[in-house]
PDB file of C-alpha atoms in Angstrom:
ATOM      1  CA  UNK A 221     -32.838 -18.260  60.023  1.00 49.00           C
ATOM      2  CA  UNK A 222     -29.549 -19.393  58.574  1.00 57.00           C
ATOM      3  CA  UNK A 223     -26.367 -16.912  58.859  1.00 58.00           C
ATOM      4  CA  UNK A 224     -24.426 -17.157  55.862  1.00 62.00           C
ATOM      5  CA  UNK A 225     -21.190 -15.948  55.699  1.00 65.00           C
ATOM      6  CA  UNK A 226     -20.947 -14.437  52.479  1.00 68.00           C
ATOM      7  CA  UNK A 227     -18.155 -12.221  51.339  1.00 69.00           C
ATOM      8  CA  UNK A 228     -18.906  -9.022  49.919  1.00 72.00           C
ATOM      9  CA  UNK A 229     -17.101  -6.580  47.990  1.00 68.00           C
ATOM     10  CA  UNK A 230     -17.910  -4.011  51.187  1.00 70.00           C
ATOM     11  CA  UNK A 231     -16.346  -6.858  53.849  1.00 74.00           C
ATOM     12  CA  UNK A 232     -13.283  -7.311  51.970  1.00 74.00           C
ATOM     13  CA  UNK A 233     -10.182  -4.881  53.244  1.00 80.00           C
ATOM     14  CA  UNK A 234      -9.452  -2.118  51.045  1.00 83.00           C
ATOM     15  CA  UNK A 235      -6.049  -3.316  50.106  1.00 86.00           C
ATOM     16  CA  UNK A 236      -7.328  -6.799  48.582  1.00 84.00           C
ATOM     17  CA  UNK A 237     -10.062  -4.619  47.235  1.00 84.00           C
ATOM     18  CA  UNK A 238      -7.498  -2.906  45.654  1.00 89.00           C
ATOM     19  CA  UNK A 239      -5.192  -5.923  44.761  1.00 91.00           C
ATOM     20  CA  UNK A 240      -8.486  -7.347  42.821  1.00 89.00           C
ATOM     21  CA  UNK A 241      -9.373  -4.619  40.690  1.00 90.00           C
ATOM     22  CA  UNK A 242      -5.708  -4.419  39.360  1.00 95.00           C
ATOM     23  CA  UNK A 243      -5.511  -7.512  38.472  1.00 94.00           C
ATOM     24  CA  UNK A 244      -9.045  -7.806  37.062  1.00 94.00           C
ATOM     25  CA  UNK A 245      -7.097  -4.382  34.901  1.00 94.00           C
ATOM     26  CA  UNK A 246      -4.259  -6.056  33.684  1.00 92.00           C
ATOM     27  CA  UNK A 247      -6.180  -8.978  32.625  1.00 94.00           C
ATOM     28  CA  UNK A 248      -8.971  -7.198  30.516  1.00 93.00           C
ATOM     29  CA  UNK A 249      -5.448  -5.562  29.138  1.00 87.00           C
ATOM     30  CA  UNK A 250      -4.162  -8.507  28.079  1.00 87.00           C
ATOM     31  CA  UNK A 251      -7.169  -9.860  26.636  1.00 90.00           C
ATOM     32  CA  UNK A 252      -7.446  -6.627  24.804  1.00 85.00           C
ATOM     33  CA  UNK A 253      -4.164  -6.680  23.420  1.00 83.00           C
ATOM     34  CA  UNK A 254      -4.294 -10.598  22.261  1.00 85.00           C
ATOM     35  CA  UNK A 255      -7.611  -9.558  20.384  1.00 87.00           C
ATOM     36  CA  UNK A 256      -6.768  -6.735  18.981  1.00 83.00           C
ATOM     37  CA  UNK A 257      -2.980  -8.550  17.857  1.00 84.00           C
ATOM     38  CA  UNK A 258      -5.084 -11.172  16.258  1.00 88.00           C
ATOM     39  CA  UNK A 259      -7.150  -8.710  14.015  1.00 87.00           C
ATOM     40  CA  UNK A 260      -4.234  -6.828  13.190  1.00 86.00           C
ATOM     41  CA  UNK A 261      -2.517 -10.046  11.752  1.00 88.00           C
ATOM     42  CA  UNK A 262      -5.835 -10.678   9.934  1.00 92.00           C
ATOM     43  CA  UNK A 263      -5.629  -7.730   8.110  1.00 91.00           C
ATOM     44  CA  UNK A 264      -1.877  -7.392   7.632  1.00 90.00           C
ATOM     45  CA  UNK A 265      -2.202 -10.511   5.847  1.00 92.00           C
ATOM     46  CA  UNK A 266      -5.165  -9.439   3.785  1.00 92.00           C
ATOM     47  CA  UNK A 267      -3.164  -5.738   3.019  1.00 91.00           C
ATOM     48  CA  UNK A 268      -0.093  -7.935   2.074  1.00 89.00           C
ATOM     49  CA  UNK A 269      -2.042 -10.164  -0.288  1.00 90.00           C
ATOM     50  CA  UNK A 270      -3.663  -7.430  -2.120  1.00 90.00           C
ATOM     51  CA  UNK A 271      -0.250  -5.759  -2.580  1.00 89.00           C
ATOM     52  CA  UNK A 272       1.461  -9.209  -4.005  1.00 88.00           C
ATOM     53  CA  UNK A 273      -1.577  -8.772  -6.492  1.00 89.00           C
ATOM     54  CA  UNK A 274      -0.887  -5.513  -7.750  1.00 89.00           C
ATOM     55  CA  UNK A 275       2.558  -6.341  -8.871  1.00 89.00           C
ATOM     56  CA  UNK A 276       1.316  -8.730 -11.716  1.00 90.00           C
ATOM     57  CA  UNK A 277      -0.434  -4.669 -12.879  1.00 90.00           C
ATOM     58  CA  UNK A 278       2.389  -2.297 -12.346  1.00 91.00           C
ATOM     59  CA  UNK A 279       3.744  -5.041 -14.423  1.00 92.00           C
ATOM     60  CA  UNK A 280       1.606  -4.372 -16.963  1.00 92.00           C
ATOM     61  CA  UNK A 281       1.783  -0.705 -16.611  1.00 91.00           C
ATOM     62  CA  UNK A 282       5.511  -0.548 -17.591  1.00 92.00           C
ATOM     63  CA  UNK A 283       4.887  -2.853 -20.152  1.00 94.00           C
ATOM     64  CA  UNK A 284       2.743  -0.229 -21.833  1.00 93.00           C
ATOM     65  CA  UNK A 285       5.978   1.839 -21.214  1.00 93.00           C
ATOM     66  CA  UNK A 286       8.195  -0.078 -22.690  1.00 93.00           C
ATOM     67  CA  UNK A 287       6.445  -0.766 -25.719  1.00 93.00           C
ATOM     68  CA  UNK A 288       6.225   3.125 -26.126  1.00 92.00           C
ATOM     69  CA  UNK A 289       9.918   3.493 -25.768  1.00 92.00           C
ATOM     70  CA  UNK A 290      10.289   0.820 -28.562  1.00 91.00           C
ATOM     71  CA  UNK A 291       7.724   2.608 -30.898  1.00 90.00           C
ATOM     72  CA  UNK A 292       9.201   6.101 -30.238  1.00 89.00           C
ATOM     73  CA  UNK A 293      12.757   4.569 -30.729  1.00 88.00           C
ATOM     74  CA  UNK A 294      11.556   2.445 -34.073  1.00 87.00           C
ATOM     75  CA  UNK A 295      10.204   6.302 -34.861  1.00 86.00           C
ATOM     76  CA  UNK A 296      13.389   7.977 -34.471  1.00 84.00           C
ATOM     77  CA  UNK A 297      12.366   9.819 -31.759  1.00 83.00           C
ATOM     78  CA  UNK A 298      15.444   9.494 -29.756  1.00 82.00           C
ATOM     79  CA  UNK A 299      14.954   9.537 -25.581  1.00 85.00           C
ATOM     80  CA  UNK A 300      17.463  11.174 -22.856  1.00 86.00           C
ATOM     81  CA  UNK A 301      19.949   9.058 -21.544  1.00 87.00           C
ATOM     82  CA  UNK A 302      18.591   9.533 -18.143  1.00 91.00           C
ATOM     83  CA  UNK A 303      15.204   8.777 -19.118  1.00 87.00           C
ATOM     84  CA  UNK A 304      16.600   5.157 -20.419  1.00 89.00           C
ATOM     85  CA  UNK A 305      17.943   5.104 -17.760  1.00 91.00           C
ATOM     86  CA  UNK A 306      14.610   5.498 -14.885  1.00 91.00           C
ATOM     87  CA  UNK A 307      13.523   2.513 -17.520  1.00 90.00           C
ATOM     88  CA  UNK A 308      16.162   0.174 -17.238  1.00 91.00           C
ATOM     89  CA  UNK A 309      15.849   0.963 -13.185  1.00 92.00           C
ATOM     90  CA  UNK A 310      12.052  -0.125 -13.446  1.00 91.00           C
ATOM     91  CA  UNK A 311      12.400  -2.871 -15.295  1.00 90.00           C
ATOM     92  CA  UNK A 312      14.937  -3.796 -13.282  1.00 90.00           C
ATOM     93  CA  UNK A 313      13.035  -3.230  -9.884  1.00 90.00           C
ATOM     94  CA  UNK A 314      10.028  -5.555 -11.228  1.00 89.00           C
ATOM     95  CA  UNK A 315      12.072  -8.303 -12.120  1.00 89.00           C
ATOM     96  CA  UNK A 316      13.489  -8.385  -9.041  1.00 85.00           C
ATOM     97  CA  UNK A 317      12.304 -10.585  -5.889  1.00 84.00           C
ATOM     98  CA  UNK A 318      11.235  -8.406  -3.312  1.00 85.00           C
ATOM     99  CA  UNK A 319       9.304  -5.052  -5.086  1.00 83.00           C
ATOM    100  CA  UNK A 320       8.959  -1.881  -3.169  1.00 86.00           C
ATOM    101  CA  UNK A 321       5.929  -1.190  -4.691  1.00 88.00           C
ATOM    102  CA  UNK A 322       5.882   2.379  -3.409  1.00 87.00           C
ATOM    103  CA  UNK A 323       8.836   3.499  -5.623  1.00 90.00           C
ATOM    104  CA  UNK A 324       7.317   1.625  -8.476  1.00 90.00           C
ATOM    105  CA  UNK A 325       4.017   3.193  -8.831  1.00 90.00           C
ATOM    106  CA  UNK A 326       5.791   6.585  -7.918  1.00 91.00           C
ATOM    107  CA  UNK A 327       8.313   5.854 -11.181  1.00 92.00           C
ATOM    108  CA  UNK A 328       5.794   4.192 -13.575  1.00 92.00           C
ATOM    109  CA  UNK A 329       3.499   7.610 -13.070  1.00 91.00           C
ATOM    110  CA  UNK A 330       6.561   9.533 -13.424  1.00 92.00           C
ATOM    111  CA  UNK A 331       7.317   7.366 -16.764  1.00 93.00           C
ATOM    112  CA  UNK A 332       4.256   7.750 -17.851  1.00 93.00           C
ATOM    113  CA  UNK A 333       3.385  11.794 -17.417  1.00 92.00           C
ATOM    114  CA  UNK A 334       6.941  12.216 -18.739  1.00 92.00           C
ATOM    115  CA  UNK A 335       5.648  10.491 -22.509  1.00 91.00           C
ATOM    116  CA  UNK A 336       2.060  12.103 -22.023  1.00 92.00           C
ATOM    117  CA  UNK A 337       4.005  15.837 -22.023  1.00 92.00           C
ATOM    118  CA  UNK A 338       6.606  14.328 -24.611  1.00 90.00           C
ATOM    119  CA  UNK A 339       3.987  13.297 -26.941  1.00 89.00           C
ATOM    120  CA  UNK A 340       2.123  16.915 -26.784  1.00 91.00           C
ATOM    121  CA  UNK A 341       5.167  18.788 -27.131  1.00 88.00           C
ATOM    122  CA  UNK A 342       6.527  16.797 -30.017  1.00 86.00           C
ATOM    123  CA  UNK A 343       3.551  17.565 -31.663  1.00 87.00           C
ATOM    124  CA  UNK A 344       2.637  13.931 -32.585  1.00 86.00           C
ATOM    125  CA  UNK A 345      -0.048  12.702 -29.856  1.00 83.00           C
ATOM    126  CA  UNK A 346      -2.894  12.977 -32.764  1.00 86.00           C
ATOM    127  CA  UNK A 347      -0.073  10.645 -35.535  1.00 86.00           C
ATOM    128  CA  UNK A 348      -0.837   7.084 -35.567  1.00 85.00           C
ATOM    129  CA  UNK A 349       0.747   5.394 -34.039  1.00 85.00           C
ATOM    130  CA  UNK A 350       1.157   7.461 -31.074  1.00 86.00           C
ATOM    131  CA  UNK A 351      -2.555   8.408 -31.026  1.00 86.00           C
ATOM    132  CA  UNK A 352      -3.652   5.477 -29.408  1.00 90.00           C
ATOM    133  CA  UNK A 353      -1.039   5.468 -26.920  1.00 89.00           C
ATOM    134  CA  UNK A 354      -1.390   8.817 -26.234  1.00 89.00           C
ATOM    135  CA  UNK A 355      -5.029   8.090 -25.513  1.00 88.00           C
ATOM    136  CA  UNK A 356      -4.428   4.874 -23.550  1.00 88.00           C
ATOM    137  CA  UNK A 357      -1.789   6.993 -21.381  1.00 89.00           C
ATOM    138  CA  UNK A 358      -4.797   8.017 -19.010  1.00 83.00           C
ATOM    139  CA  UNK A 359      -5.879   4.902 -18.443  1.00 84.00           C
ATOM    140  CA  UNK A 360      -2.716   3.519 -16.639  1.00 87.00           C
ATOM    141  CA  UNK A 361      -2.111   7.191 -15.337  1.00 84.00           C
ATOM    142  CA  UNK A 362      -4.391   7.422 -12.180  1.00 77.00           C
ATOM    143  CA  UNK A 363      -4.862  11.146 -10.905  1.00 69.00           C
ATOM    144  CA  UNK A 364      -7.945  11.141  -8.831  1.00 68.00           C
ATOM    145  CA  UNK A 365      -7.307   8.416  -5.839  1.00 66.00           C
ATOM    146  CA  UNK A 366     -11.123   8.925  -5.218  1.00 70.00           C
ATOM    147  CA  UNK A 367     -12.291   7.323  -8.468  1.00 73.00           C
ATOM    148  CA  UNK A 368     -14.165   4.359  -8.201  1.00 74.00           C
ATOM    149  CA  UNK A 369     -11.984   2.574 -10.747  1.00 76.00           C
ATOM    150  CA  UNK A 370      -8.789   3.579  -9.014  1.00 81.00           C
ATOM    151  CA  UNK A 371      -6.936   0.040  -9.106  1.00 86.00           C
ATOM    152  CA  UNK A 372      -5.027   0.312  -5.382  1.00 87.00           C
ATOM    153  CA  UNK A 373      -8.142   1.716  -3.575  1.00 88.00           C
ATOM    154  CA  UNK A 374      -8.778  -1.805  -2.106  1.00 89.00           C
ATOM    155  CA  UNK A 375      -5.327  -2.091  -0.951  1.00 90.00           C
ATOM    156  CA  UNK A 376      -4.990   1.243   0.454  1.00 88.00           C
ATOM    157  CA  UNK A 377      -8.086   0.877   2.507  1.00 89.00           C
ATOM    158  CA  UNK A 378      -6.491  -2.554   3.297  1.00 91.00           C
ATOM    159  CA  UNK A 379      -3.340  -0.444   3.922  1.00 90.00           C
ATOM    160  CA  UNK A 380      -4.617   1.991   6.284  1.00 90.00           C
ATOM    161  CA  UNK A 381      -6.602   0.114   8.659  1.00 90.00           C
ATOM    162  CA  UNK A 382      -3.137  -2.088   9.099  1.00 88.00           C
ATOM    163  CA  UNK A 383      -1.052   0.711  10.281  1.00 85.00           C
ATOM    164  CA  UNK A 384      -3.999   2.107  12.342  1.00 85.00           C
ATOM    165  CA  UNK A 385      -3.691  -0.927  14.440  1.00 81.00           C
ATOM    166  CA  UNK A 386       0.157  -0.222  14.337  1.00 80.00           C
ATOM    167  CA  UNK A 387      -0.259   3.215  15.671  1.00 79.00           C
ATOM    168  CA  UNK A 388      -2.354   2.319  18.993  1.00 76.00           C
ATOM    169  CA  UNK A 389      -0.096   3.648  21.254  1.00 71.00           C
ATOM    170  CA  UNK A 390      -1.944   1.268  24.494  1.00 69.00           C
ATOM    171  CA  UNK A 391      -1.070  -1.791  22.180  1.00 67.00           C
ATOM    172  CA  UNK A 392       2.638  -1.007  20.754  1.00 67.00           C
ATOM    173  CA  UNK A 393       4.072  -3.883  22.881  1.00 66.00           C
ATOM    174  CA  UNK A 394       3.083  -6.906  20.150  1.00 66.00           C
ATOM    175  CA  UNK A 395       2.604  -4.345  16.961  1.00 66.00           C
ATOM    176  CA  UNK A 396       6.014  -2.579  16.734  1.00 67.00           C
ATOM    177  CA  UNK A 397       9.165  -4.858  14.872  1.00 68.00           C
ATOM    178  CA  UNK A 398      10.584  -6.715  11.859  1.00 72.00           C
ATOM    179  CA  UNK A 399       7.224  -8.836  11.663  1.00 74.00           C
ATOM    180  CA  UNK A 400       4.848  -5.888  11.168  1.00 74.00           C
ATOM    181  CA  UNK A 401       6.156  -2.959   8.916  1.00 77.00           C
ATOM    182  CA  UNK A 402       3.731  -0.388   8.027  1.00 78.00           C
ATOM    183  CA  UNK A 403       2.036  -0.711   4.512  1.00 80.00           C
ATOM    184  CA  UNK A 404       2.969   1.707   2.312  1.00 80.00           C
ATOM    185  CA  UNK A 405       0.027   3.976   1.159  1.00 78.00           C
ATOM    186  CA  UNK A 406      -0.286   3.971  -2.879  1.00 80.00           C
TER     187      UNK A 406
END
């Protein structure tokens, strides 16, 4: 019969026993970490995307806004100074390079509420022409995030599954810094 001298897990001393299985750790650690890094950059880009995207309609949101303004102001209904001004800001904030989309949306609802409740209180949100705007206030005024037809629901989802990879606490080393800020939730 043939002796073999085969090493076994039981031969080996305890200390090299123990020097193997914390190395076999860290590596199954690292290998973790790398693939969960690279599916958090896969979806960071995707969130990122999707929020470029919805620019070009918050865009066209406060378009709707402004031609409001200019049919209320051709009406003689004259607006607050400081609601001319939150305007002028959000025009402003579109044109510009970089848009925190997050204050955007937040001012373009506010814009558009505020003419919903100015409309009914001035009495004139059955008078043409403010009728149809009145009416087409709701559909650029999104209450219920649930709704199918709610235009950021793909980002958000987008959104939060980013910053859930962000918040794993065991992989924090490569998520946390400059090159991956959280999405902002819309």
């Amino acid at each position: 019969m043939n002796n073999l001298n085969l090493i076994t897990l039981a031969s080996l001393p305890t200390w090299e026993l123990l020097v193997i299985i914390i190395f076999s750790m860290i590596g199954l650690y690292v290998i973790a970490i790398l693939v969960i890094y690279f599916l958090m950059k896969r979806v960071q880009k995707k969130a990122f995307s999707e929020l470029d995207s919805l620019i070009v309609y918050e865009k066209e949101r406060m378009q709707f806004v402004n031609d409001l303004v200019a049919v209320l102001e051709a009406s003689n209904y004259h607006l607050k100074d400081n609601i001319k001004v939150v305007v002028d800001e959000q025009n402003d904030l579109l044109s510009s390079k970089r848009v925190d989309m997050s204050k955007a949306k937040q001012q373009t609802d506010f814009l558009l509420i505020y003419f919903q409740k100015l409309l009914k209180e001035k009495g004139i949100r059955k008078k043409e022409p403010f009728a149809k705007y009145y009416e087409d206030i709701n559909k650029y005024l999104f209450i219920d995030s649930e709704s199918d037809n709610y235009p950021y629901k793909k980002y958000n989802n987008l959104a939060a599954k980013y910053n859930s990879f962000l918040s794993l606490g065991l992989f924090s080393i490569l998520t946390h810094g400059k090159n991956n800020p959280q999405a902002p939730t819309l």
